[in-house]
XYZ file of C-alpha atoms in Angstrom:
587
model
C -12.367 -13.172 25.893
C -10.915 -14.465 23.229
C -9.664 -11.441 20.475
C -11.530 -10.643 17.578
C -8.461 -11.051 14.999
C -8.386 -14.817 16.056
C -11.676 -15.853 17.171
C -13.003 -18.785 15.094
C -15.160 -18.416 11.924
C -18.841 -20.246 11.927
C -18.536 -22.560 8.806
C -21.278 -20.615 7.055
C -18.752 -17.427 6.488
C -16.539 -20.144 4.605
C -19.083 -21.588 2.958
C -20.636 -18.090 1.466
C -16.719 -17.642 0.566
C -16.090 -20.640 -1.043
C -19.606 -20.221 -3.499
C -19.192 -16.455 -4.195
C -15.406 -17.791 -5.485
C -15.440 -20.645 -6.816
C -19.090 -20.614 -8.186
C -17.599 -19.428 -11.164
C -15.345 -22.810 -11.749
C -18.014 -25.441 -11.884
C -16.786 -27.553 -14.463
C -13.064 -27.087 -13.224
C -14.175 -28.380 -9.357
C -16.097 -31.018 -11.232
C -12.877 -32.678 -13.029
C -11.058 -31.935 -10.022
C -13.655 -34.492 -7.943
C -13.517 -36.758 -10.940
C -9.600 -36.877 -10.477
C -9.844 -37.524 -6.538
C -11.924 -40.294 -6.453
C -9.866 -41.898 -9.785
C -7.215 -41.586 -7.340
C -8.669 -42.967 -4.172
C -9.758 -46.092 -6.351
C -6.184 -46.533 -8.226
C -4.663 -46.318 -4.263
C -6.693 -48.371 -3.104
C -6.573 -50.921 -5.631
C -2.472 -51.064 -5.342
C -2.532 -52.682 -2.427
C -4.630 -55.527 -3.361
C -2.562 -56.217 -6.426
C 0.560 -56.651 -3.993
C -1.453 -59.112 -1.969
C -2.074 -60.865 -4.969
C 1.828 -60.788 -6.164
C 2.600 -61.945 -2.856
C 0.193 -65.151 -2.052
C 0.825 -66.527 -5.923
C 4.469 -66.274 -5.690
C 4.070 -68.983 -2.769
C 1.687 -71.009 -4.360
C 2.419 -70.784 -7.923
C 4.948 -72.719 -9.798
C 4.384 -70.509 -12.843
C 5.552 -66.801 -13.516
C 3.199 -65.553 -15.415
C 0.448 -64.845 -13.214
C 3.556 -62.603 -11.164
C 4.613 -61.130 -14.693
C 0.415 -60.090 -15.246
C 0.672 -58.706 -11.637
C 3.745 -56.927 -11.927
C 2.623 -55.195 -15.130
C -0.934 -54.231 -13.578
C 0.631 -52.633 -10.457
C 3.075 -50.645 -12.585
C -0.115 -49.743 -14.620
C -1.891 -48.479 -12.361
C 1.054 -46.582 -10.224
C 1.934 -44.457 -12.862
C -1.873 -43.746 -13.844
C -2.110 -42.912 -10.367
C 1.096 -40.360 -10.706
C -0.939 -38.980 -14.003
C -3.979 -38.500 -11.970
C -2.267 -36.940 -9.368
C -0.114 -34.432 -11.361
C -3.425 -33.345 -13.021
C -5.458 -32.699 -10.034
C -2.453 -30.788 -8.196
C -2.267 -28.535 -11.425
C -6.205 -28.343 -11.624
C -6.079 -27.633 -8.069
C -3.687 -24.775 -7.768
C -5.128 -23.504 -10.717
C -8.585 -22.840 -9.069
C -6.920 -21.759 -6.648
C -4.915 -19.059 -7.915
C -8.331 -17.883 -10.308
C -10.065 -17.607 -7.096
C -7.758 -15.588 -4.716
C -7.151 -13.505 -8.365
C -10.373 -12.158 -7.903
C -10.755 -11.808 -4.125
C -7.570 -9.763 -4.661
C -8.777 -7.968 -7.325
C -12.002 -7.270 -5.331
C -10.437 -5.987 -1.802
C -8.075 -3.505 -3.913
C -10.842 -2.093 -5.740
C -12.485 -1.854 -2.261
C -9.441 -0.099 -0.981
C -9.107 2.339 -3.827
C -12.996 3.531 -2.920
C -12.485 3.740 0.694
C -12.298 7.564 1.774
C -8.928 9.572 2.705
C -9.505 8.977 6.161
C -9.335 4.932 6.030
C -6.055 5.625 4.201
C -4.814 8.060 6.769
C -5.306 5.901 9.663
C -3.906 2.766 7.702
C -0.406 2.893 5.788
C 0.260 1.331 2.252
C 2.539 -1.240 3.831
C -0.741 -2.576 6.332
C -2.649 -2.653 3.402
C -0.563 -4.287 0.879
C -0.275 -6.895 3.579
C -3.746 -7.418 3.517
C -4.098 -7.875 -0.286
C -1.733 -9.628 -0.785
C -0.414 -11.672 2.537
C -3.894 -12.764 4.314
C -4.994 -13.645 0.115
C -2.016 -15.856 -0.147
C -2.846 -17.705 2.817
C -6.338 -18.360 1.456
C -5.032 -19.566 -1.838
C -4.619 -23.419 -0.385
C -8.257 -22.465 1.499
C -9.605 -22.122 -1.924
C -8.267 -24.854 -3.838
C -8.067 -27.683 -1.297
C -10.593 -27.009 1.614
C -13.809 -28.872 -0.028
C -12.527 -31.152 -2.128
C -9.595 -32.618 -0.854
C -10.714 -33.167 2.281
C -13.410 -35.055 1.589
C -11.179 -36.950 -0.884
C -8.992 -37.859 2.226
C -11.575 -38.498 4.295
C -13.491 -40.726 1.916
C -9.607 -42.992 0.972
C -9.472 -43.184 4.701
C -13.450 -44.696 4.643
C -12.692 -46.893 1.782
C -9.437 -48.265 3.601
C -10.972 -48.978 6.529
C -14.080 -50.883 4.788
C -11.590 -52.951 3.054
C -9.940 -53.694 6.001
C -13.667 -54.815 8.182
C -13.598 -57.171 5.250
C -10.906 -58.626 6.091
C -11.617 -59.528 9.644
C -13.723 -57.466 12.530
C -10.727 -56.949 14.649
C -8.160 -55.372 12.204
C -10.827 -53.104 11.009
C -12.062 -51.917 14.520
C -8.594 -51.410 15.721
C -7.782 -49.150 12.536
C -10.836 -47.319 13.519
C -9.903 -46.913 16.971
C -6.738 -45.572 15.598
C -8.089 -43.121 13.100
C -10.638 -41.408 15.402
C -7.765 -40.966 17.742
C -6.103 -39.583 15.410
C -7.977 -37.332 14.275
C -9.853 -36.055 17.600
C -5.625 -35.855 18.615
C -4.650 -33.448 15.896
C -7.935 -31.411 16.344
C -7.209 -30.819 20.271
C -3.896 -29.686 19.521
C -4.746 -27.190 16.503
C -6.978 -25.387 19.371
C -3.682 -24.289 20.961
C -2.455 -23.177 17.588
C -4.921 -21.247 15.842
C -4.635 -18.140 17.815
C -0.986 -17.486 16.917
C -1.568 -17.439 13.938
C -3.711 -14.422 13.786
C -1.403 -12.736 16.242
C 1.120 -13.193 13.705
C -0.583 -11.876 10.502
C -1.297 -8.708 12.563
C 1.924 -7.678 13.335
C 3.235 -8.675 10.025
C 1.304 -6.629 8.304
C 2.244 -3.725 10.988
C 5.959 -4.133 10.222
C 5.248 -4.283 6.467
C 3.200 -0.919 6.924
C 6.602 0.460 8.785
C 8.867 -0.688 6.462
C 7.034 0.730 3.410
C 6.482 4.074 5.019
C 10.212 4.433 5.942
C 11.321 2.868 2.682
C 9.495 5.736 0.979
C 10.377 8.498 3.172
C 14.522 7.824 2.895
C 15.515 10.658 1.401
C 13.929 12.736 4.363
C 15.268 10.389 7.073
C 19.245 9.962 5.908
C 18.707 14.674 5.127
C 17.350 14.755 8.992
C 19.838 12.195 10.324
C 16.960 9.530 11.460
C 18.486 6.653 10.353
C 19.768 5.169 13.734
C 15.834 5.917 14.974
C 14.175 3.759 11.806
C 16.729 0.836 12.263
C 16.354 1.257 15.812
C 12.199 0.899 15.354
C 12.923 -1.614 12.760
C 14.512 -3.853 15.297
C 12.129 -3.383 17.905
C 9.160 -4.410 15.574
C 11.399 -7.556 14.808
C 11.702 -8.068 18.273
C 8.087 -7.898 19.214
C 7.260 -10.392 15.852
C 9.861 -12.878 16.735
C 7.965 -14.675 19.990
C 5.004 -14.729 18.441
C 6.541 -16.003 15.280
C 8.107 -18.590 17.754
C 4.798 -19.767 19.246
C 3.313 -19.941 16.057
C 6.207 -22.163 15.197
C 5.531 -24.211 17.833
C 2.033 -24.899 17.580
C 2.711 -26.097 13.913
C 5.756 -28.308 15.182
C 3.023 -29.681 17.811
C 0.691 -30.691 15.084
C 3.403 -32.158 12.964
C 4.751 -34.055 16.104
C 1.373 -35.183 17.107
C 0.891 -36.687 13.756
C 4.132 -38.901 13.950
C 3.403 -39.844 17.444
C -0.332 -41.102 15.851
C 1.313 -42.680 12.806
C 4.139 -44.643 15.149
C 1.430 -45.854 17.258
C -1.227 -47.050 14.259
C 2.531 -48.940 12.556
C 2.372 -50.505 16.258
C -0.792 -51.574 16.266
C -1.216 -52.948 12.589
C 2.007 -54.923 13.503
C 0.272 -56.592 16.588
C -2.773 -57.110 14.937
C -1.443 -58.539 11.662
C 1.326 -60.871 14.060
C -1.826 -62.192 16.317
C -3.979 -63.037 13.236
C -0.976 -64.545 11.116
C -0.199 -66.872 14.203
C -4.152 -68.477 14.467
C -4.007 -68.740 10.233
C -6.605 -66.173 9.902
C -4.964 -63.912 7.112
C -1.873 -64.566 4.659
C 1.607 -63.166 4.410
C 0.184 -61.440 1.890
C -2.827 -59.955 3.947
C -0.365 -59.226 6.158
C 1.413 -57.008 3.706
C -1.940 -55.649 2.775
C -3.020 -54.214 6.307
C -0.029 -52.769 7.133
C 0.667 -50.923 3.466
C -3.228 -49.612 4.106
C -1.659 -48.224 7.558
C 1.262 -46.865 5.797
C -1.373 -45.421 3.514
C -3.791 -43.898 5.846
C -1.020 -41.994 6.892
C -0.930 -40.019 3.796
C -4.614 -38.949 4.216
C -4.407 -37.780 7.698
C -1.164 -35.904 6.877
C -2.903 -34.219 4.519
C -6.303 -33.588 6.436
C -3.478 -32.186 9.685
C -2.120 -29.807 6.494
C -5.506 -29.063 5.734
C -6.103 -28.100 9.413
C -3.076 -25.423 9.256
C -3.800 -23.723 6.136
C -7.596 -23.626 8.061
C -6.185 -22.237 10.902
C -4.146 -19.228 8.577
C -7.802 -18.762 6.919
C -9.700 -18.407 10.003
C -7.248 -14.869 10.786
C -6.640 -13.876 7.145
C -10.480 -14.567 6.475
C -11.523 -12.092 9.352
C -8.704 -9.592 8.564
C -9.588 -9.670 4.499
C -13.904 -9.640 5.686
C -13.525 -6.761 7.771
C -11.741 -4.717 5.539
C -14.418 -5.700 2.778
C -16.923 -4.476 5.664
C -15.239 -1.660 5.875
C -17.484 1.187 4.414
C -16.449 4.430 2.928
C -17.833 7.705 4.969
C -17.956 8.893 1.560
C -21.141 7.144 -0.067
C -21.658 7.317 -3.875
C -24.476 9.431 -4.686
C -27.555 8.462 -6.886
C -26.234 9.750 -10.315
C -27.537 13.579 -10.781
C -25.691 15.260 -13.505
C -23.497 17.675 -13.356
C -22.876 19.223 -16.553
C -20.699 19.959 -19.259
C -18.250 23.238 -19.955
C -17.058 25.361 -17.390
C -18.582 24.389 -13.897
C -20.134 27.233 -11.329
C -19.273 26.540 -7.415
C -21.014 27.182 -4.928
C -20.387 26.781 -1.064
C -22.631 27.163 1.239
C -21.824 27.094 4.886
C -19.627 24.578 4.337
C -18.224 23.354 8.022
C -15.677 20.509 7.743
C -13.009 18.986 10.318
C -10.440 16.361 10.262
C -12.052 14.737 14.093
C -15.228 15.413 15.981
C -13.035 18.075 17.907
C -11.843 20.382 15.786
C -13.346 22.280 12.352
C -10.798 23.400 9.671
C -13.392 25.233 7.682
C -15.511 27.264 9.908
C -19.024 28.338 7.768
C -17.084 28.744 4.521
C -19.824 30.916 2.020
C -18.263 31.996 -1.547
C -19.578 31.692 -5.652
C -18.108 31.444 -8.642
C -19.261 31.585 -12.000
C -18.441 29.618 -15.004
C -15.232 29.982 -16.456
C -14.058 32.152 -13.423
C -10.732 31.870 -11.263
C -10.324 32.809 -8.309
C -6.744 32.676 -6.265
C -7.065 30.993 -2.783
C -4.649 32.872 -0.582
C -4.258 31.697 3.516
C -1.467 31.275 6.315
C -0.253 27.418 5.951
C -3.279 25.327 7.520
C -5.590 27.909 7.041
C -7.587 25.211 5.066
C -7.271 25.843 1.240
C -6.035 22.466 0.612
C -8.987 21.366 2.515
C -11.264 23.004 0.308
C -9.858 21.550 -2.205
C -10.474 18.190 -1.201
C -13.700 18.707 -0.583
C -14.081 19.349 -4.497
C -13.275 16.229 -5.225
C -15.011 14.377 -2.472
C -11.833 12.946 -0.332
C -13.945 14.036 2.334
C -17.442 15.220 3.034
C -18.479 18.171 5.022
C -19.934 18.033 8.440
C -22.435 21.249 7.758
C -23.221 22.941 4.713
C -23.110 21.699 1.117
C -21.263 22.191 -2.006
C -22.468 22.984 -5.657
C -21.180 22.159 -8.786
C -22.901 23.478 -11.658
C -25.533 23.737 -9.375
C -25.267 19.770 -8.247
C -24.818 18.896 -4.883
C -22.337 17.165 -5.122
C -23.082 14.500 -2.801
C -26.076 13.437 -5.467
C -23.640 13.099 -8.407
C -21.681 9.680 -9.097
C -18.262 9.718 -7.745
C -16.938 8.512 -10.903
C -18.710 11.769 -13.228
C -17.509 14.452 -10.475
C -14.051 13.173 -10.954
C -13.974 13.414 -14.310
C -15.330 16.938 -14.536
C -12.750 17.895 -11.850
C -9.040 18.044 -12.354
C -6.606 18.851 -9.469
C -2.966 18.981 -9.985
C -0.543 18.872 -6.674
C 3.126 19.859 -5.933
C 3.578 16.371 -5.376
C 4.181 14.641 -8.940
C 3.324 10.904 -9.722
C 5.576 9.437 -12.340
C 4.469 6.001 -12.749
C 7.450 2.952 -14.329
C 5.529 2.716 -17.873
C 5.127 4.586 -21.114
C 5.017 7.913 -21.642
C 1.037 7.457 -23.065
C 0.295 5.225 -20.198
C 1.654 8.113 -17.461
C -0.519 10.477 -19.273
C -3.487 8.037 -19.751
C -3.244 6.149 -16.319
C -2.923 2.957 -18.777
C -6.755 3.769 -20.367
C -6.297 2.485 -24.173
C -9.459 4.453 -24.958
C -7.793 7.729 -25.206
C -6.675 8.604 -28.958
C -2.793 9.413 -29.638
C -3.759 12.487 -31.904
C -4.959 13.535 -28.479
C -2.267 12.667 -26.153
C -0.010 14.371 -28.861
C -2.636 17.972 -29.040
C -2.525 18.226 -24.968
C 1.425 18.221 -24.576
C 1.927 20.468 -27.933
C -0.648 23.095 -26.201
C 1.430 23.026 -22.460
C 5.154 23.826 -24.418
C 5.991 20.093 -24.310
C 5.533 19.721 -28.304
C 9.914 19.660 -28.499
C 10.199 17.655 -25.705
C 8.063 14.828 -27.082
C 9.365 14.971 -30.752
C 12.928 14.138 -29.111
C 11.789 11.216 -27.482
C 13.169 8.010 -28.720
C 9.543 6.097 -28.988
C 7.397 9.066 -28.586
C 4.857 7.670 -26.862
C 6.322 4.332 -26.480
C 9.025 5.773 -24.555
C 8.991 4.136 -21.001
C 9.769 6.459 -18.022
C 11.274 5.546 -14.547
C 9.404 5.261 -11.374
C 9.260 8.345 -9.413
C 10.293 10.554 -12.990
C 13.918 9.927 -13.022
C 15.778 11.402 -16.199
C 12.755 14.074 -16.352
C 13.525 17.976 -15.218
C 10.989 19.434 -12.620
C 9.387 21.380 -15.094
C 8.740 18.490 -17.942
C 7.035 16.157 -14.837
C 5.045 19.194 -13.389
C 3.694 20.145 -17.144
C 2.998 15.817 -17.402
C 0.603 16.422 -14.235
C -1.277 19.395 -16.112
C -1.029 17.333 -18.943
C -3.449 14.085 -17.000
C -5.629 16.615 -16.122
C -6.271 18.502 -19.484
C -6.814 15.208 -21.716
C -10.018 14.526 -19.453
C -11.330 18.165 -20.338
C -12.503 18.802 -16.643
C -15.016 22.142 -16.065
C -13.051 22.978 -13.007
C -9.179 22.826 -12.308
C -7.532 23.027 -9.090
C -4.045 24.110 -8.945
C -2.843 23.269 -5.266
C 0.334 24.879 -5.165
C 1.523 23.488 -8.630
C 4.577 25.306 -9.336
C 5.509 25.702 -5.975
C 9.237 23.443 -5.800
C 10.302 25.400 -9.205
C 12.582 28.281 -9.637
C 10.766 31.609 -11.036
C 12.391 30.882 -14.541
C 10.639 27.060 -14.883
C 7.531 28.508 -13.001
C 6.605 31.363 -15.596
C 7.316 29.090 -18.301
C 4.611 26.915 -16.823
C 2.425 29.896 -16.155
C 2.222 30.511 -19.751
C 1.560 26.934 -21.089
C -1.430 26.626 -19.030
C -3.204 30.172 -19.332
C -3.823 28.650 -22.801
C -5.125 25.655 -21.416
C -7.607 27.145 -18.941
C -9.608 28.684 -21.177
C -13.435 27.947 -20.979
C -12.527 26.136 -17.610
C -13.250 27.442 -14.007
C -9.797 27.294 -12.018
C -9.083 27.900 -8.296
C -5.538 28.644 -7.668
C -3.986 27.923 -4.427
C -1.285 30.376 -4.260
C 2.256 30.026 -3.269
C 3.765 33.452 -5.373
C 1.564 36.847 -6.053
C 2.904 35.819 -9.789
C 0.702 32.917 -9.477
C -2.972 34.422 -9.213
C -2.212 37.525 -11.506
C -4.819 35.967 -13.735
C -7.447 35.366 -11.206
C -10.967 37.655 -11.778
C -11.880 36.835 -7.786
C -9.390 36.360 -4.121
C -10.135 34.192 -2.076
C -8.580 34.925 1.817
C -8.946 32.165 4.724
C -8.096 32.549 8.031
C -7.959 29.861 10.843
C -10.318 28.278 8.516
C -12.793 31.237 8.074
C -13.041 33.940 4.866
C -11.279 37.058 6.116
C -11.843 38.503 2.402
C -13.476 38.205 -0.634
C -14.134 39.997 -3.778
C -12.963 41.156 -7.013
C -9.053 40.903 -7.459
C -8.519 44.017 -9.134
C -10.757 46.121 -6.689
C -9.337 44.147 -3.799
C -5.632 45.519 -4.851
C -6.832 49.057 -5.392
C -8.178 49.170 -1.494
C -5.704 50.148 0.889
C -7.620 48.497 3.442
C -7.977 44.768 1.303
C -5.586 42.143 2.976
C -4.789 41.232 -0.388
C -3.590 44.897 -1.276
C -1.460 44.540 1.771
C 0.031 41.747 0.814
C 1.126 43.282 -2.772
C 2.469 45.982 -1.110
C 4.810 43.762 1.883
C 5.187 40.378 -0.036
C 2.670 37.531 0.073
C 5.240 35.721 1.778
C 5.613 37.989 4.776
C 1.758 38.284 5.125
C 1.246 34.239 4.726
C 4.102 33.404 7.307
């Protein structure tokens, strides 16, 4: 049974490919046509001219029919150059318009696909697939209707021309091109599976390397360096014989097609010596027929081309088409509002787990009221991070639902519950671009006086007034030249300018020293106001302002209440914990 990766593709999937992209580029696919067939004439017209040259130069005693000849061939040969500088230029250019927006449209898919489609696939896999199996589609797009047809229909003309001249030349060309052709087809059978093989592990050692590449700091600090290079070279090991027999199925097409091409110079020769000798055709018909073979070469070369980039389509058009296919388990809902102002939430025997096996929340029940915040305390994979993402719909529950503002919010739009929720993460995002475009995530909508507000209310107003181009002022990839503090308060900072009705603090402060932390702590009281926060806690110092406490255990509540009455009960877990150290309790 032949694998899914490489089986081949009924032409109506290319078909519905080619319209949906290219639908858009009438008129540019129209002069692109016009171009081909100028340029199948002009080629096919050369030839004639040198037949021409060729019988008057032995019959004439005068030069200037030669001179008019001469000047017409060199006419039309750089016309022909023109025309086919133009339609290589409008060629790639459709191209490149059309894998633009399949690109465009498989990221966008990837971007909506839930948490556990990005889990289960790393950045490097997917990269590969949005831009590597695109790439090979970008000849698919610009050359697969057109030009072949173009080649095909020289190859007719050519071959008419060539019946004209006499029955036998022209059936012995045709004898020549069908073998050709039915040659190179039996061969690119052998060939085409490779070549799916070999986008499939490519895109597993590109998922490697960027995963490795990203974690370095952690592998040199835990001495796994000799174990990544020592993966690395067994993933170039395993891609090299299948990069090899990939290889060789191209080398088999391209020797095929000078094997065809030798034998079609053979037979034009006999053909053209044997009709010569009986006076049947002139030394200049003789020229003709076997420039036409030299010719038809060009076509079929082309057309064999054709056949690989056709054969790199039919895997990178099943790998692209199946992630397309792919569908999120998180489905948008149908649009019911959710509110403005401080947000209420509500869960209600919420049961969620990572696999079919095992739940990380177990019947999770808890309320909070507008403008509320409550301090999520629990042992490390207790599930408050978990909870979190259920917020913000990384995941959906398996039991229960979840209210905000008293929307389920599997009926609100993912776009309007992301906006009303803001979470901010101990891991920090510092993006290579401006400082407005880190803050803004490169949205031009948002207004400076704004930006500008938002970092003056979080402590950051000195900070900004000594940058160099305020706003302007680019930062470096992964926040390089920024403290911890200044790139933790830039997080908070994204998350205040869209004015959510619920924050999420998941451990926010948790890498900085108590000094950097309180300063923090302070910025952002001011910020929370009229906002309902949960607070995943790392330090006691950390949920001081909460009104509720929150306590999971193995994914369950253990407590829940008031904070203050909580601490004045000896009995409370979270009194305990004030009077041993949270840290003690949560180990």
């Amino acid at each position: 049974m032949q694998d899914k990766k490489t089986r081949k593709i009924p032409v109506r999937e290319y078909t519905l490919l080619l319209y949906r992209y290219l639908k858009e580029q009438r008129r540019g696919m129209a002069a692109l046509t016009v171009l081909l067939l100028s340029g199948i004439v002009l080629q096919l017209v050369n030839p004639q001219i040198i037949r021409y040259f060729i019988d008057t130069a032995q019959t004439q005693s005068t030069n200037r029919p030669l001179m008019y000849a001469a000047a017409l061939f060199l006419g039309v040969t750089l016309v022909q150059q023109l025309v086919n500088v133009a339609a290589t230029y409008l060629g790639e250019n459709i191209g490149w318009k059309a894998t633009n927006r399949l690109r465009s449209d498989v990221a966008e898919h990837c971007l909506k696909l839930d948490m556990t489609f990005h889990k289960s696939h790393t950045s490097g896999a997917i990269i590969e697939r949005v831009d590597g199996d695109i790439n090979n589609l970008a000849n698919f797009f610009s050359n697969f209707v057109i030009t072949p047809l173009s080649n095909l229909l020289l190859v007719a003309g050519m071959l008419v021309l060539l019946f004209r001249e006499g029955w036998l030349i022209g059936a012995g060309m045709l004898v020549f091109v069908v073998f050709a052709m039915a040659a190179i087809q039996y061969i690119r059978r052998f060939a085409v599976p490779h070549w799916g093989k070999l986008r499939q592990i490519s895109a597993g050692f590109y998922g490697f390397l960027g995963e490795h590449l990203e974690g370095t700091e952690d592998s040199r600090a835990n001495g796994a360096t000799g174990f990544v290079m020592h993966r690395f070279h067994m993933l170039l090991r395993e891609w090299s014989p299948v990069r090899v027999r990939a290889f060789l199925g191209w080398a088999s097409m391209w020797i095929t097609t000078l094997v065809v091409f030798t034998i079609g110079n053979a037979v034009a020769f006999a053909l053209s010596y044997y009709l010569w000798k009986q006076g049947s055709i002139t030394l200049g018909t003789v020229y003709m027929i076997f420039y036409y073979t030299e010719l038809m070469a060009k076509p079929i070369e082309k057309i064999r081309t054709q056949m690989e980039d056709l054969q790199k389509a039919d895997a990178s058009i099943v790998r692209v088409r199946e992630l397309l296919e792919t569908e999120s388990a998180v489905q948008d809902g149908p649009g019911a509002p959710i509110g403005g102002g401080a947000l209420s939430v509500s869960f209600e025997e919420v049961g969620f787990g990572y696999d079919n096996e095992t739940l990380t929340l177990k019947g999770v029940s808890f309320r909070m009221e507008p403008g509320q915040v409550l301090g999520l305390l629990g042992r490390t994979g207790s599930g408050k991070t978990t909870l979190a993402r259920l917020l913000l719909r990384f995941y959906d529950p398996q039991q229960g639902r979840i209210l905000l503002g008293g929307t389920d919010i599997r009926e609100a739009k993912l776009q309007e519950l992301r906006s009303r929720v803001g979470m901010v993460t101990q891991t920090i995002e510092i993006f290579q671009g401006t400082v407005r475009d880190n803050l803004t995530f490169f949205d031009e909508e948002v207004d400076d006086a704004a930006i500008v507000r938002v970092l003056e209310e979080l402590g950051l107003g000195s900070w900004f007034r000594s940058l160099p181009a305020g706003l302007d002022t680019m930062l470096e990839s992964g926040g390089g030249g920024l403290s911890a503090g200044e790139a933790q308060l830039l997080s908070f900072a994204r998350v205040f300018l869209s004015d959510p009705g619920l924050v999420i603090l998941d451990e926010a402060s948790s890498r900085l020293d108590p000094v950097t932390e309180q300063r923090i702590e302070q910025a952002i009281s001011r910020s929370l106001q009229n906002r309902t926060c949960i607070i995943i806690a790392h330090r006691l110092a950390t949920i001081e302002r909460a009104d509720r406490v929150l306590v999971l255990d193995n994914g369950e509540i253990a407590e829940f209440g008031d904070r203050r009455k909580l601490a004045a009960d000896p009995g409370s877990r979270y009194s305990k914990m004030l009077e041993v150290g949270m840290e003690e309790m949560l180990v």
